[in-house]
Short mmCIF file of C-alpha atoms and ligand atoms in Angstrom, two decimals:
data_model
loop_
_atom_site.label_atom_id
_atom_site.label_comp_id
_atom_site.label_asym_id
_atom_site.label_seq_id
_atom_site.Cartn_x
_atom_site.Cartn_y
_atom_site.Cartn_z
CA MET A 596 0.03 0.02 0.02
CA THR A 597 2.50 2.52 1.13
CA SER A 598 4.52 1.86 -1.96
CA ASN A 599 1.31 2.67 -4.03
CA PHE A 600 1.20 6.00 -2.14
CA ARG A 601 4.68 6.73 -3.59
CA ALA A 602 3.16 6.53 -7.08
CA LEU A 603 0.91 9.42 -6.33
CA PRO A 604 2.47 12.74 -7.70
CA SER A 605 4.00 15.29 -5.32
CA VAL A 606 2.03 18.53 -4.60
CA ASP A 607 4.75 20.47 -6.52
CA ARG A 608 4.40 18.15 -9.64
CA LEU A 609 0.57 18.87 -9.51
CA LEU A 610 0.99 22.68 -8.95
CA ALA A 611 3.17 22.50 -12.25
CA GLN A 612 0.18 21.26 -14.39
CA SER A 613 -1.17 23.96 -16.43
CA PRO A 614 -4.82 23.78 -15.58
CA LEU A 615 -3.71 24.06 -11.89
CA GLN A 616 -1.32 26.94 -12.51
CA GLU A 617 -4.38 28.70 -14.04
CA LEU A 618 -6.28 28.05 -10.73
CA ALA A 619 -3.39 29.20 -8.63
CA HIS A 620 -3.36 32.28 -10.64
CA ALA A 621 -7.08 32.96 -10.25
CA TYR A 622 -7.08 32.14 -6.50
CA SER A 623 -3.85 31.75 -4.66
CA ARG A 624 -1.17 29.26 -4.49
CA ASP A 625 -1.71 28.59 -0.76
CA ALA A 626 -5.43 28.03 -1.27
CA LEU A 627 -4.83 25.49 -4.15
CA VAL A 628 -2.12 23.74 -2.09
CA GLY A 629 -4.90 23.02 0.53
CA LEU A 630 -7.12 21.62 -2.15
CA ILE A 631 -4.32 19.38 -3.54
CA ARG A 632 -3.65 18.05 -0.16
CA GLN A 633 -7.27 17.27 0.42
CA GLU A 634 -7.45 15.25 -2.85
CA LEU A 635 -4.16 13.29 -2.15
CA GLN A 636 -5.47 12.46 1.31
CA SER A 637 -8.59 11.02 -0.09
CA GLN A 638 -6.74 9.31 -2.79
CA ARG A 639 -4.33 7.70 -0.09
CA ALA A 640 -7.52 6.69 1.71
CA ALA A 641 -9.03 5.09 -1.50
CA ILE A 642 -5.83 3.20 -2.33
CA SER A 643 -5.70 1.70 1.11
CA GLN A 644 -9.10 0.38 0.39
CA GLY A 645 -7.67 -1.30 -2.72
CA GLN A 646 -8.44 1.39 -5.26
CA GLN A 647 -6.00 1.81 -8.20
CA VAL A 648 -3.58 4.72 -8.30
CA PRO A 649 -5.19 7.56 -10.29
CA THR A 650 -3.61 9.18 -13.55
CA ILE A 651 -2.09 12.62 -13.03
CA ASN A 652 -4.93 13.96 -15.50
CA GLY A 653 -7.44 12.33 -13.22
CA LEU A 654 -6.12 13.95 -10.17
CA VAL A 655 -6.07 17.32 -12.02
CA GLU A 656 -9.62 16.99 -12.84
CA ALA A 657 -10.75 15.90 -9.30
CA ILE A 658 -8.88 18.97 -7.98
CA GLN A 659 -10.62 21.24 -10.40
CA LYS A 660 -13.85 19.69 -9.46
CA ARG A 661 -13.16 20.56 -5.81
CA ALA A 662 -12.35 24.08 -6.75
CA THR A 663 -15.62 24.63 -8.40
CA GLN A 664 -17.42 22.91 -5.67
CA GLN A 665 -15.82 24.70 -2.79
CA TRP A 666 -14.94 28.04 -4.19
CA GLN A 667 -18.41 29.02 -5.57
CA ALA A 668 -20.54 31.74 -3.91
CA LEU A 669 -23.32 30.13 -1.92
CA PRO A 670 -26.16 29.61 -1.96
CA GLN A 671 -26.31 28.58 -5.59
CA PRO A 672 -29.60 29.42 -7.40
CA VAL A 673 -31.66 26.35 -8.16
CA ILE A 674 -35.09 25.94 -10.04
CA ASN A 675 -37.79 24.67 -7.88
CA ALA A 676 -39.92 22.43 -9.99
CA THR A 677 -41.24 20.55 -6.94
CA GLY A 678 -44.49 22.44 -6.51
CA VAL A 679 -43.72 23.19 -2.82
CA ILE A 680 -44.10 26.93 -2.55
CA LEU A 681 -42.34 27.53 0.60
CA HIS A 682 -39.51 24.92 0.50
CA THR A 683 -37.31 25.40 3.69
CA ASN A 684 -34.43 23.55 2.00
CA LEU A 685 -34.68 25.69 -0.93
CA GLY A 686 -34.78 29.11 0.96
CA ARG A 687 -38.61 29.42 1.50
CA ALA A 688 -39.92 32.70 0.06
CA PRO A 689 -38.31 34.33 -3.11
CA LEU A 690 -38.54 38.10 -2.67
CA SER A 691 -40.46 40.69 -4.75
CA ASN A 692 -38.63 42.94 -7.09
CA ALA A 693 -39.30 45.78 -4.68
CA ALA A 694 -37.93 43.97 -1.86
CA LEU A 695 -34.82 43.09 -3.99
CA SER A 696 -34.31 46.72 -4.99
CA ALA A 697 -34.59 47.85 -1.29
CA LEU A 698 -32.27 45.18 -0.22
CA GLU A 699 -29.66 46.35 -2.80
CA LEU A 700 -29.99 49.88 -1.95
CA ALA A 701 -29.40 49.24 1.64
CA ALA A 702 -26.35 47.09 1.01
CA GLN A 703 -24.72 49.50 -1.54
CA GLY A 704 -24.09 52.38 0.82
CA TYR A 705 -24.97 54.18 3.96
CA SER A 706 -28.57 54.40 5.22
CA ASN A 707 -30.61 55.90 8.01
CA LEU A 708 -31.02 52.45 9.49
CA GLU A 709 -30.44 53.75 13.10
CA TYR A 710 -30.47 57.44 12.40
CA ASP A 711 -33.26 60.00 12.74
CA LEU A 712 -32.92 62.45 9.84
CA ALA A 713 -35.30 65.02 11.46
CA GLN A 714 -33.41 65.35 14.59
CA GLY A 715 -30.09 64.57 13.19
CA GLU A 716 -29.50 62.08 16.08
CA ARG A 717 -29.45 58.33 16.79
CA GLY A 718 -32.63 56.64 16.00
CA SER A 719 -34.01 52.97 16.12
CA ARG A 720 -33.83 50.28 13.42
CA GLN A 721 -37.35 49.25 14.51
CA THR A 722 -39.20 52.42 14.14
CA HIS A 723 -40.28 51.98 10.68
CA VAL A 724 -40.96 48.37 11.07
CA ASP A 725 -43.12 49.18 14.09
CA THR A 726 -45.12 51.83 12.12
CA LEU A 727 -45.99 49.29 9.28
CA LEU A 728 -46.76 46.40 11.66
CA ARG A 729 -49.24 48.58 13.69
CA GLN A 730 -50.91 49.59 10.38
CA LEU A 731 -51.16 46.16 9.04
CA THR A 732 -52.27 44.22 12.14
CA GLY A 733 -53.95 46.74 14.34
CA ALA A 734 -51.52 46.18 17.13
CA GLU A 735 -50.16 48.79 19.46
CA ALA A 736 -46.51 47.98 18.54
CA GLY A 737 -44.31 45.67 16.74
CA ILE A 738 -40.71 44.44 16.38
CA ALA A 739 -38.77 42.24 14.05
CA VAL A 740 -35.77 39.99 15.02
CA ASN A 741 -33.78 37.12 13.20
CA ASN A 742 -36.53 34.46 12.66
CA ASN A 743 -39.67 33.42 14.62
CA ALA A 744 -37.85 31.05 16.70
CA ALA A 745 -35.85 33.91 18.01
CA ALA A 746 -39.05 35.88 18.30
CA VAL A 747 -40.76 33.36 20.28
CA MET A 748 -37.57 32.78 22.60
CA LEU A 749 -37.30 36.45 23.24
CA GLY A 750 -40.97 36.84 24.00
CA LEU A 751 -40.81 34.16 26.55
CA ALA A 752 -37.49 35.37 28.10
CA ALA A 753 -38.81 38.77 28.34
CA VAL A 754 -42.31 37.92 29.73
CA ALA A 755 -42.12 34.79 31.59
CA SER A 756 -38.44 33.90 32.58
CA GLY A 757 -38.42 32.55 36.02
CA LYS A 758 -42.19 31.78 35.82
CA GLN A 759 -44.43 29.12 34.62
CA VAL A 760 -46.00 29.09 31.11
CA ILE A 761 -49.05 26.99 30.52
CA VAL A 762 -49.29 25.23 27.14
CA SER A 763 -51.93 22.66 25.93
CA ARG A 764 -50.47 19.19 25.80
CA GLY A 765 -51.36 18.95 22.03
CA GLU A 766 -49.23 22.17 21.37
CA ALA A 767 -46.12 21.35 23.23
CA VAL A 768 -44.87 20.10 19.91
CA GLU A 769 -41.78 20.07 17.75
CA ILE A 770 -42.26 22.49 14.79
CA GLY A 771 -39.38 21.22 12.77
CA GLY A 772 -35.74 21.91 12.28
CA GLY A 773 -34.91 21.87 16.15
CA PHE A 774 -37.77 23.98 17.16
CA ARG A 775 -39.49 22.31 20.06
CA ILE A 776 -41.72 24.14 22.20
CA PRO A 777 -40.63 22.42 25.56
CA GLU A 778 -36.91 23.08 24.64
CA VAL A 779 -37.43 26.81 23.86
CA LEU A 780 -39.27 27.23 27.04
CA ALA A 781 -36.44 25.70 28.93
CA GLN A 782 -33.96 27.93 27.11
CA SER A 783 -35.93 31.10 27.78
CA GLY A 784 -35.85 30.44 31.59
CA ALA A 785 -39.61 29.70 31.85
CA ALA A 786 -41.02 26.33 33.24
CA LEU A 787 -43.44 24.51 30.92
CA VAL A 788 -46.82 23.38 32.45
CA GLU A 789 -48.63 21.10 30.08
CA VAL A 790 -52.43 20.81 30.43
CA GLY A 791 -55.22 18.78 28.86
CA ALA A 792 -54.83 15.82 26.66
CA THR A 793 -53.11 15.59 23.39
CA ASN A 794 -56.30 15.82 21.49
CA ARG A 795 -58.51 17.80 23.74
CA THR A 796 -57.91 20.75 25.97
CA TYR A 797 -60.55 22.97 27.69
CA VAL A 798 -60.39 26.47 29.13
CA SER A 799 -60.89 24.86 32.58
CA ASP A 800 -57.61 22.93 32.08
CA TYR A 801 -55.74 26.08 31.74
CA GLU A 802 -57.66 27.79 34.54
CA SER A 803 -56.93 25.00 37.09
CA ALA A 804 -53.22 25.32 36.34
CA ILE A 805 -52.99 28.91 37.17
CA THR A 806 -50.96 29.83 40.14
CA GLU A 807 -49.15 32.88 41.54
CA HIS A 808 -46.13 31.61 39.57
CA THR A 809 -47.84 31.58 36.08
CA GLY A 810 -46.20 34.12 33.72
CA ALA A 811 -48.07 33.53 30.51
CA LEU A 812 -50.52 31.29 28.58
CA LEU A 813 -48.91 30.23 25.37
CA LYS A 814 -50.95 29.08 22.29
CA VAL A 815 -48.90 27.41 19.50
CA HIS A 816 -50.48 27.07 16.02
CA ALA A 817 -50.37 23.56 14.75
CA SER A 818 -48.51 24.66 11.54
CA ASN A 819 -47.05 21.51 10.29
CA PHE A 820 -49.52 18.71 11.39
CA ARG A 821 -53.20 18.20 11.84
CA VAL A 822 -55.00 16.34 14.74
CA LEU A 823 -58.22 15.02 13.25
CA GLY A 824 -61.23 13.38 14.88
CA PHE A 825 -62.17 13.79 18.46
CA THR A 826 -60.50 17.21 19.34
CA ALA A 827 -61.03 20.33 21.18
CA SER A 828 -59.26 23.41 22.06
CA PRO A 829 -60.48 26.64 23.34
CA SER A 830 -60.87 29.62 21.18
CA LEU A 831 -58.49 32.62 21.34
CA GLU A 832 -61.26 34.58 22.77
CA GLU A 833 -61.80 32.28 25.64
CA LEU A 834 -58.17 32.28 26.44
CA VAL A 835 -57.87 35.98 26.36
CA ALA A 836 -60.87 36.27 28.67
CA LEU A 837 -59.23 33.83 30.99
CA GLY A 838 -55.98 35.68 30.83
CA GLN A 839 -57.59 38.99 31.50
CA LYS A 840 -59.45 37.51 34.61
CA HIS A 841 -56.15 36.57 36.12
CA GLY A 842 -53.95 39.44 34.75
CA ILE A 843 -51.75 36.89 32.70
CA PRO A 844 -50.58 37.62 29.20
CA ILE A 845 -51.63 35.56 26.26
CA LEU A 846 -48.79 34.61 23.90
CA HIS A 847 -49.68 33.31 20.46
CA ASP A 848 -47.21 31.63 18.08
CA LEU A 849 -48.87 31.77 14.61
CA GLY A 850 -45.97 30.24 12.73
CA SER A 851 -46.72 31.54 9.30
CA GLY A 852 -47.64 35.18 9.45
CA CYS A 853 -50.30 35.08 6.72
CA LEU A 854 -51.91 38.63 6.50
CA LEU A 855 -54.34 37.61 3.68
CA ASP A 856 -57.36 35.48 3.77
CA THR A 857 -56.36 32.17 2.39
CA THR A 858 -59.92 30.91 1.91
CA HIS A 859 -60.08 33.30 -1.17
CA PHE A 860 -57.44 30.90 -2.82
CA GLY A 861 -59.32 27.68 -2.19
CA LEU A 862 -57.31 26.88 0.93
CA ALA A 863 -58.38 26.13 4.53
CA HIS A 864 -58.33 29.15 6.78
CA GLU A 865 -54.90 30.07 8.09
CA PRO A 866 -55.11 32.25 11.14
CA THR A 867 -53.81 35.71 10.75
CA PRO A 868 -51.95 38.18 13.17
CA GLN A 869 -54.88 40.59 12.65
CA GLU A 870 -57.23 38.15 13.97
CA SER A 871 -55.04 37.42 17.01
CA ILE A 872 -54.70 41.17 17.77
CA ALA A 873 -58.53 41.67 17.35
CA ALA A 874 -59.01 38.73 19.85
CA GLY A 875 -56.94 40.53 22.31
CA VAL A 876 -53.83 38.43 22.61
CA ASP A 877 -50.89 40.23 24.22
CA LEU A 878 -48.15 39.23 21.85
CA ALA A 879 -48.43 37.31 18.51
CA PHE A 880 -45.32 35.91 16.80
CA PHE A 881 -44.72 35.02 13.12
CA SER A 882 -42.11 34.33 10.50
CA GLY A 883 -41.06 36.78 7.78
CA ASP A 884 -40.29 34.16 5.21
CA LYS A 885 -43.35 31.80 5.31
CA LEU A 886 -46.81 33.11 3.94
CA LEU A 887 -45.80 36.81 4.47
CA GLY A 888 -43.40 36.12 1.43
CA GLY A 889 -40.56 38.22 2.74
CA PRO A 890 -36.92 37.70 3.96
CA GLN A 891 -36.04 35.55 7.07
CA ALA A 892 -37.44 37.42 10.10
CA GLY A 893 -39.39 36.73 13.28
CA ILE A 894 -42.08 39.40 13.78
CA VAL A 895 -43.83 40.24 17.15
CA VAL A 896 -46.84 42.40 17.32
CA GLY A 897 -48.89 43.24 20.45
CA SER A 898 -49.24 45.53 23.52
CA LYS A 899 -46.92 48.56 23.71
CA ASP A 900 -45.98 47.63 27.20
CA LEU A 901 -44.91 43.94 26.36
CA VAL A 902 -43.24 44.71 23.02
CA GLN A 903 -41.17 47.45 24.82
CA ARG A 904 -40.14 44.82 27.21
CA LEU A 905 -38.80 42.66 24.49
CA THR A 906 -37.00 45.71 22.80
CA ARG A 907 -35.34 46.31 25.97
CA HIS A 908 -34.17 42.71 26.96
CA PRO A 909 -30.62 41.91 26.42
CA LEU A 910 -31.45 39.16 24.12
CA ALA A 911 -32.98 41.55 21.73
CA ARG A 912 -29.45 42.83 20.69
CA ALA A 913 -28.21 39.32 20.04
CA LEU A 914 -31.29 38.48 17.94
CA ARG A 915 -31.56 41.65 15.99
CA LEU A 916 -32.47 41.81 12.36
CA ASP A 917 -29.74 43.05 9.99
CA LYS A 918 -30.27 45.92 7.63
CA LEU A 919 -30.54 43.80 4.44
CA SER A 920 -33.44 41.88 5.96
CA ILE A 921 -35.01 45.18 7.33
CA ALA A 922 -34.86 46.64 3.89
CA ALA A 923 -36.60 43.65 2.32
CA LEU A 924 -39.03 43.26 5.11
CA THR A 925 -40.39 46.74 4.90
CA ALA A 926 -40.62 46.61 1.16
CA THR A 927 -42.60 43.42 1.49
CA LEU A 928 -44.93 44.87 4.16
CA LEU A 929 -45.56 47.84 1.85
CA HIS A 930 -46.99 45.60 -0.80
CA TYR A 931 -49.87 44.66 1.71
CA LEU A 932 -50.55 48.38 2.60
CA LYS A 933 -50.80 49.11 -1.07
CA GLY A 934 -53.19 46.09 -1.73
CA GLU A 935 -50.87 44.54 -4.24
CA ALA A 936 -49.47 41.64 -2.38
CA THR A 937 -50.96 38.88 -4.80
CA GLN A 938 -49.55 40.60 -7.80
CA GLU A 939 -46.13 41.48 -6.38
CA ILE A 940 -45.08 39.02 -3.82
CA PRO A 941 -43.96 35.90 -5.61
CA THR A 942 -45.37 33.55 -2.81
CA TRP A 943 -48.73 34.85 -3.39
CA ARG A 944 -48.38 35.06 -7.17
CA MET A 945 -47.70 31.30 -7.05
CA ILE A 946 -50.58 30.59 -4.69
CA ALA A 947 -52.95 32.69 -6.85
CA ALA A 948 -51.70 31.19 -10.26
CA PRO A 949 -54.86 30.23 -12.25
CA GLU A 950 -55.11 26.63 -13.35
CA PRO A 951 -55.65 27.30 -17.08
CA ALA A 952 -52.27 29.36 -17.03
CA LEU A 953 -50.52 26.45 -15.31
CA ARG A 954 -51.82 24.17 -17.71
CA ARG A 955 -50.60 26.15 -20.77
CA ARG A 956 -47.27 26.44 -19.42
CA ALA A 957 -47.05 22.85 -18.50
CA LEU A 958 -48.30 21.89 -22.24
CA ARG A 959 -45.57 24.30 -23.60
CA TRP A 960 -42.98 22.41 -21.48
CA ALA A 961 -44.24 19.00 -22.57
CA ARG A 962 -43.94 19.82 -26.13
CA ALA A 963 -40.61 21.26 -25.76
CA ILE A 964 -39.26 18.26 -23.86
CA GLY A 965 -40.83 15.81 -26.43
CA PRO A 966 -42.39 12.39 -26.59
CA THR A 967 -41.13 11.12 -22.95
CA THR A 968 -43.66 13.44 -21.26
CA THR A 969 -47.35 13.45 -20.41
CA LEU A 970 -49.57 16.15 -19.09
CA VAL A 971 -51.14 15.22 -15.71
CA ARG A 972 -53.16 16.82 -13.19
CA GLY A 973 -51.70 17.01 -9.63
CA GLN A 974 -51.41 18.93 -6.53
CA SER A 975 -49.04 21.72 -5.30
CA THR A 976 -48.46 22.31 -1.63
CA ILE A 977 -47.56 25.23 0.53
CA GLY A 978 -44.86 23.82 2.39
CA ALA A 979 -42.63 25.31 5.31
CA GLY A 980 -45.14 24.11 8.04
CA SER A 981 -48.02 26.30 6.57
CA LEU A 982 -51.35 24.84 5.88
CA PRO A 983 -50.52 21.25 6.40
CA GLY A 984 -52.46 18.87 4.08
CA GLU A 985 -53.82 21.72 2.07
CA THR A 986 -53.15 21.58 -1.70
CA LEU A 987 -53.61 23.55 -4.74
CA PRO A 988 -54.80 21.85 -8.07
CA THR A 989 -52.13 22.12 -10.70
CA TRP A 990 -50.92 20.62 -13.89
CA LEU A 991 -47.68 18.71 -14.13
CA VAL A 992 -45.32 17.48 -16.75
CA ALA A 993 -44.53 13.88 -16.05
CA VAL A 994 -41.18 12.87 -17.63
CA ASN A 995 -40.81 9.20 -18.12
CA PRO A 996 -37.22 8.17 -17.57
CA GLY A 997 -37.70 5.65 -20.05
CA GLY A 998 -34.71 3.13 -20.45
CA MET A 999 -32.36 5.41 -18.33
CA ASP A 1000 -30.38 3.34 -15.90
CA GLY A 1001 -31.50 4.12 -12.46
CA GLY A 1002 -35.10 5.09 -13.40
CA PRO A 1003 -36.57 8.22 -11.97
CA ASP A 1004 -34.16 8.70 -9.08
CA ALA A 1005 -31.24 8.64 -11.56
CA LEU A 1006 -33.13 11.16 -13.84
CA ALA A 1007 -33.85 13.46 -10.75
CA ALA A 1008 -30.14 13.21 -9.85
CA ARG A 1009 -29.01 14.29 -13.27
CA LEU A 1010 -31.57 17.23 -13.19
CA ARG A 1011 -29.92 18.13 -9.85
CA SER A 1012 -26.58 18.28 -11.24
CA GLY A 1013 -27.68 20.64 -14.24
CA ASN A 1014 -26.71 24.24 -14.70
CA PRO A 1015 -28.70 25.46 -12.83
CA PRO A 1016 -29.75 22.52 -10.76
CA VAL A 1017 -33.41 21.52 -11.36
CA ILE A 1018 -35.14 20.15 -8.24
CA VAL A 1019 -38.05 17.84 -9.04
CA ARG A 1020 -40.51 15.60 -7.26
CA ILE A 1021 -40.94 11.87 -8.00
CA GLN A 1022 -44.19 10.16 -7.70
CA ASP A 1023 -45.43 6.82 -8.97
CA ASN A 1024 -42.14 6.08 -10.62
CA ARG A 1025 -42.18 9.41 -12.77
CA VAL A 1026 -40.42 12.57 -12.54
CA LEU A 1027 -42.86 15.51 -12.17
CA LEU A 1028 -42.32 19.20 -12.98
CA ASP A 1029 -44.72 21.58 -11.49
CA PRO A 1030 -44.78 25.07 -13.11
CA ARG A 1031 -46.34 26.75 -10.14
CA THR A 1032 -43.01 27.23 -8.32
CA VAL A 1033 -40.95 27.84 -11.42
CA LEU A 1034 -40.38 31.66 -11.47
CA PRO A 1035 -41.69 33.41 -14.69
CA GLY A 1036 -38.35 33.96 -16.21
CA GLU A 1037 -36.94 30.44 -15.67
CA ASP A 1038 -38.78 28.50 -18.36
CA PRO A 1039 -35.88 28.72 -21.01
CA LEU A 1040 -33.24 27.51 -18.38
CA LEU A 1041 -35.53 24.79 -17.00
CA LEU A 1042 -36.03 23.46 -20.60
CA LYS A 1043 -32.53 23.64 -21.62
CA VAL A 1044 -31.55 21.56 -18.52
CA VAL A 1045 -34.29 19.04 -19.14
CA GLN A 1046 -33.50 18.73 -22.73
CA GLU A 1047 -29.74 18.30 -22.19
CA THR A 1048 -30.63 15.61 -19.49
CA MET A 1049 -32.89 13.70 -21.79
CA ARG A 1050 -30.49 13.68 -24.69
C1 LIG B 2546 -42.09 27.90 11.39
C2 LIG B 2546 -42.59 27.96 12.84
C3 LIG B 2546 -41.71 28.43 13.92
C4 LIG B 2546 -40.18 28.84 13.54
O1 LIG B 2546 -40.09 30.03 12.63
P1 LIG B 2546 -38.81 30.40 11.90
O2 LIG B 2546 -39.05 31.73 11.33
O3 LIG B 2546 -38.47 29.23 10.84
O4 LIG B 2546 -37.86 30.40 12.97
C5 LIG B 2546 -42.07 28.60 15.06
N1 LIG B 2546 -43.42 28.31 15.37
C6 LIG B 2546 -44.37 27.88 14.47
C7 LIG B 2546 -45.76 27.63 14.97
C8 LIG B 2546 -43.82 27.63 13.08
O5 LIG B 2546 -44.76 27.28 12.33
#
């Protein structure tokens, strides 16, 4: 084995190969030496497993591949043909044009991020966010932090640290990606008191658990699962009345932050922050990049007094939103104020896409790809733990992998390795392409990748 290792070329000899000299020139010699060492090390491991010593050209190619993989700007754009609108793995909500411009302007130069132009003195990055959130939700105040997980954590820490928080047993759940209500509560310094049964909880369950140590009642929206059948949970209004009777704040984790009425789009009703505020909850929490259709952010709206407690809490500084996200968030919120959300925000445009238009687009794709395709009806989903089980009717292009080795999985893998990568859904042994989540300008690129793959 070790004698085989000696058959591997030296770092210097590899550096002298002209493709690698070009790389050393474009990046730096030191950076390239690091990559060469990585490759040689993995070759030694392979050789000790019995593999042949590679040729020098093979090594050069492998090092070039490492350079393209490791030295590209990330995240790399991909085409989402899965039909999952808010795909957490693919970056959730694409931003509107206005949000993109705002983000670019904020990034390019200086801004009045924390500067009061009228007074010529220090201001707050939350002022503008607060103004817009108040107008949109009817709340007395609002702030935005890094994401909804951070918002809930901050809310619990500021309102209920050292106290007990009462949660229905059916809501002390995992929302996904490491967000578990019991663990978040523990981190915030509050003690969880679970009440009721997994499927049924009554107001009286909450009431009997209230003690002098109770700091808050927390309601968590079941955003990524459904409990069906014999279920019960109190309305927000009932909880608010109970909270008011005992002087205990009601906190509501909504998850999605949907400002529009989803029933207009043939979907089940998704609770809105406006409804929470109207019902009288003290704080409502939601994401910026789920159904709101904006950048990653966690938004809190509620009573002035409690929002101020969050703003002044030491964690607020650690969880604060950066200027690029603030720019994109305020531009997104403005679409709602202008009543143009369904036209301007990509997430809502996708939700609102009419079936005939989806069918026409799918048909165009099917013709362009050729005889291996069929047009089929199917369902798109919302994703990102929003409206679980709810779907939107769509038209799909089913691509038959034909005699391709490895069937649909191999075809999907080849599409993923396209430039740009195309991400698809596999169902019933077919690769499915859903036009709903493919952005308007992406058709030519998508077709290019699929045609090249099928060739
Ligand atoms: C998605 C979700 C969260 C986490 O929100 P992020 O913005 O992803 O941090 C918290 N609670 C609920 C109910 C959610 O649906």
